[in-house]
Short mmCIF file of C-alpha atoms in Angstrom, two decimals:
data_model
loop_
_atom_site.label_atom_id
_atom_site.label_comp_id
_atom_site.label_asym_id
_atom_site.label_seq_id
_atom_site.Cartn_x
_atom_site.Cartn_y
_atom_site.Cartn_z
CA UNK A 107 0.00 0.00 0.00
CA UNK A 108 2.98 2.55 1.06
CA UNK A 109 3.77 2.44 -2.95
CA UNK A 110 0.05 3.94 -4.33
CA UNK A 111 -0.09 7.48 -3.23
CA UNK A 112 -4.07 6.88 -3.28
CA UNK A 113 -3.62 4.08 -0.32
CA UNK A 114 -0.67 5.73 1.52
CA UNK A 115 -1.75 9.85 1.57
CA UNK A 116 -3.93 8.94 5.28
CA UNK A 117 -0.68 7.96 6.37
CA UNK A 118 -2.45 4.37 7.59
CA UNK A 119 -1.22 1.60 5.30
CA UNK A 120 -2.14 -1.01 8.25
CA UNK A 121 -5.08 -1.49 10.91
CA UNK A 122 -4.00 -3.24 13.87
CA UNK A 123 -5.78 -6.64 14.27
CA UNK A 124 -6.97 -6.84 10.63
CA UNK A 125 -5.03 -10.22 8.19
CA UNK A 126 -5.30 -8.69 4.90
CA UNK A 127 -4.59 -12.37 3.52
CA UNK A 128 -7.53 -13.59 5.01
CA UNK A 129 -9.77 -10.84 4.74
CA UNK A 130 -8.44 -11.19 1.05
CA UNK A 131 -9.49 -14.83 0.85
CA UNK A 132 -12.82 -13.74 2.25
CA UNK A 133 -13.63 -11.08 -0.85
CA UNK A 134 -12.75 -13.84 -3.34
CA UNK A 135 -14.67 -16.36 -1.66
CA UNK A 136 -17.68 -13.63 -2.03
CA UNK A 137 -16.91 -12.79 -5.59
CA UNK A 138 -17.18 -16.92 -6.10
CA UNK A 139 -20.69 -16.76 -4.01
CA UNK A 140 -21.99 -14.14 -6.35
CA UNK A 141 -21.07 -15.70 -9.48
CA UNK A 142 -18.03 -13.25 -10.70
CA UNK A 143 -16.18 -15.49 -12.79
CA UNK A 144 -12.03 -15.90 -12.93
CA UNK A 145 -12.34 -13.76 -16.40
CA UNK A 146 -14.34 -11.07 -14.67
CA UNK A 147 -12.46 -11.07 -11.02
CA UNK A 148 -9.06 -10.53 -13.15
CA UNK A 149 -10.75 -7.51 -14.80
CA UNK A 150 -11.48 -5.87 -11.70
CA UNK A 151 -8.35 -6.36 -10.14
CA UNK A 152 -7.10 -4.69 -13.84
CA UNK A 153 -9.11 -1.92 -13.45
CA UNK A 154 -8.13 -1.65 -9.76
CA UNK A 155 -4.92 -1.73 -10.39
CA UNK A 156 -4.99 0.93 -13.17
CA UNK A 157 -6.67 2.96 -10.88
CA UNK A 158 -3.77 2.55 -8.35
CA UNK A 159 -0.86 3.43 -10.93
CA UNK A 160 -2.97 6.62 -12.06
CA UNK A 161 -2.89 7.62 -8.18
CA UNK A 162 1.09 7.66 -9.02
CA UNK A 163 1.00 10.38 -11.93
CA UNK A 164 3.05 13.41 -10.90
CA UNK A 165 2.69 16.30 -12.34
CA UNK A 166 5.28 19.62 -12.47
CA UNK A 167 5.03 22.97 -14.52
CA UNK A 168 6.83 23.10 -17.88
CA UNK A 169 7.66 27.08 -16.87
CA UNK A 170 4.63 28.18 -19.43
CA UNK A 171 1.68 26.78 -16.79
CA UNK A 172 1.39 23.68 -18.75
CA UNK A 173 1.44 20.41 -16.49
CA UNK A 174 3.78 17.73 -17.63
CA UNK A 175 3.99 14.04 -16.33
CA UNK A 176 7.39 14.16 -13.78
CA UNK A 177 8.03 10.56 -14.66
CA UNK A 178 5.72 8.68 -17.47
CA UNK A 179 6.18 5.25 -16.02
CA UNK A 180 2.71 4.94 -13.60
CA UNK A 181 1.06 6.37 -16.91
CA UNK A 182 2.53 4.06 -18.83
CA UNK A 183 1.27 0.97 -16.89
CA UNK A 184 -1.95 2.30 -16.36
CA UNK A 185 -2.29 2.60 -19.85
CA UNK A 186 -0.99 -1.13 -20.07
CA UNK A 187 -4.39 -2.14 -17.97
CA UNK A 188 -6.72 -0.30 -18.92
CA UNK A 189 -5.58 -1.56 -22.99
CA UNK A 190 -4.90 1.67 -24.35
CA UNK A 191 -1.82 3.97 -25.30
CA UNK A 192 0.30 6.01 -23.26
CA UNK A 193 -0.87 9.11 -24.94
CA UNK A 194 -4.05 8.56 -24.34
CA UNK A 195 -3.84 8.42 -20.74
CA UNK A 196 -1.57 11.50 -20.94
CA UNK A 197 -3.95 13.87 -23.22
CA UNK A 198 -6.78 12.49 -20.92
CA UNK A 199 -5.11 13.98 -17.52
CA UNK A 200 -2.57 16.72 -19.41
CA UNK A 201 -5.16 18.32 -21.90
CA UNK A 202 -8.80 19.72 -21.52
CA UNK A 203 -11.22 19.40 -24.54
CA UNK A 204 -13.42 22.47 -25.32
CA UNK A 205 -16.36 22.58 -27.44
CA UNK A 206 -17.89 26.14 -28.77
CA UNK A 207 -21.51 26.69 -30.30
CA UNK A 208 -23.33 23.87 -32.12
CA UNK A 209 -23.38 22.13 -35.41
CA UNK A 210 -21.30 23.31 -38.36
CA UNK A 211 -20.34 26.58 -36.25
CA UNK A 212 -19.21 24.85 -33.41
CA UNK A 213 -15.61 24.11 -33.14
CA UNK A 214 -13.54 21.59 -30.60
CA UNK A 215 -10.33 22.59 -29.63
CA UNK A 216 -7.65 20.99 -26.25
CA UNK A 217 -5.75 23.37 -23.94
CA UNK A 218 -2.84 22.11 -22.03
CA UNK A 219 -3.95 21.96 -17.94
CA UNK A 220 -2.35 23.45 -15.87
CA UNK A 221 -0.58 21.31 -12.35
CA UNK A 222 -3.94 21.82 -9.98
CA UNK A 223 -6.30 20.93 -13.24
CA UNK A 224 -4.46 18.18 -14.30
CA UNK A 225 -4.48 16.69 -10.75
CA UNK A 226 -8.00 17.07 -10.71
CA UNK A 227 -8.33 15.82 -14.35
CA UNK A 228 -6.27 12.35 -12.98
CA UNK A 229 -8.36 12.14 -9.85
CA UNK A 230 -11.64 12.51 -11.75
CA UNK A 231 -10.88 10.03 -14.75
CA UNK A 232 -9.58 7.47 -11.31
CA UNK A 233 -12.71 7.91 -9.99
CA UNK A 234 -15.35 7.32 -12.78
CA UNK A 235 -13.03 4.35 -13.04
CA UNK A 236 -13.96 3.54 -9.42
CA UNK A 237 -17.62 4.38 -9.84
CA UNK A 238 -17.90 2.40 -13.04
CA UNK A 239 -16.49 -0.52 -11.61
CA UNK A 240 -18.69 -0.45 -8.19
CA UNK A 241 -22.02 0.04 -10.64
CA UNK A 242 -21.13 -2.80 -12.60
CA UNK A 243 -20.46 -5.61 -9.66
CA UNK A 244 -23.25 -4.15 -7.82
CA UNK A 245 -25.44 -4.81 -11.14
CA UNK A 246 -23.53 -8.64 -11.42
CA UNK A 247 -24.20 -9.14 -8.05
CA UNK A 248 -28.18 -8.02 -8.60
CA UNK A 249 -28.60 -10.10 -12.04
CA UNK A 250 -26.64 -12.88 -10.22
CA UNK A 251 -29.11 -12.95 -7.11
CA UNK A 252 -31.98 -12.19 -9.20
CA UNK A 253 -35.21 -14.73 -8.39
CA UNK A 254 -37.08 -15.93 -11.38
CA UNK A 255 -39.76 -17.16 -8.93
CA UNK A 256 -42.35 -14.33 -8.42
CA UNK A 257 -43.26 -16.02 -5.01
CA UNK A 258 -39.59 -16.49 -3.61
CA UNK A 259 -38.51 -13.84 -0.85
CA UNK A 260 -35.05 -12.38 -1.33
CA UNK A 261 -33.15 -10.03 0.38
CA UNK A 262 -29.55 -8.79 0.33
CA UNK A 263 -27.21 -6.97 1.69
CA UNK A 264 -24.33 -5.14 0.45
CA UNK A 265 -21.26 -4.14 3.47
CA UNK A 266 -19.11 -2.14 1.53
CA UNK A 267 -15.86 -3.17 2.38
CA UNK A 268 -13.53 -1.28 4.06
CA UNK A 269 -15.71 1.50 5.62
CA UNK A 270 -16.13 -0.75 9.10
CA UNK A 271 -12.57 -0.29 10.02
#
């Protein structure tokens, strides 16, 4: 955890009392329960991890107010897990897209962020990631539990993990 400045910035990277391993064991045993499959449970743990490794981008000033990556290698492997280029994930935190007026008079044009809107432009795109992800188990967990018998009584419950401790 000390490596992902998303996990380390509290400062707690441990909770006394708590086995990660087994607490671990227990969220794959519940993504077995709920019918993720192996395919899908890698996935998440690629998004995850992209999410992580975007966490790492630094950003300094180029002397113009233009952000530029410090050191491309986090963006590089978060482009590596989320399948796309390196560029990609760079114009999507370094560059803002603006659109002016409609239809044929409209026009598109990027601007280069600056350091607190590119930070903000990284910690945005990590957390649609984040939200994304969440919507989509919580929807495989609902189709998964879904009850084709219009007398059957269900009900679940959803702990979201983490926010006991």
């Amino acid at each position: 955890p000390e490596d992902f400045n998303f996990l380390a910035q509290s400062g707690c990277t441990t909770v006394s009392g708590m086995n990660d391993a087994r607490e671990f064991a227990d969220v794959l045993e519940a993504m077995t329960v709920v019918g993720i499959s192996d395919d899908e449970r890698n996935e998440i743990w690629r998004v995850l991890a992209s999410i992580l490794h975007l966490g790492n981008i630094q950003f300094s000033d180029d002397g113009s107010e233009r952000a530029v990556i410090q050191d491309t290698s986090s963006a590089d492997y978060a482009a590596y897990l989320m399948r796309t280029t390196t560029d990609a994930v760079v114009a999507a935190v370094s560059l803002r897209t603006i659109e002016t007026g409609v239809g044929k008079r409209g026009s598109t044009y990027q601007t280069p962020n600056n350091v607190e809107n590119a930070v903000y432009a990284r910690d945005a795109l990590a957390k649609a990631l984040y939200s994304n992800l969440f919507d989509w188990i919580i929807a495989r967990v609902n189709e998964n539990l879904r009850v084709d018998d219009p007398d059957a009584f269900l009900f679940g419950v959803l702990d979201i993990y983490g926010f006991e401790i």
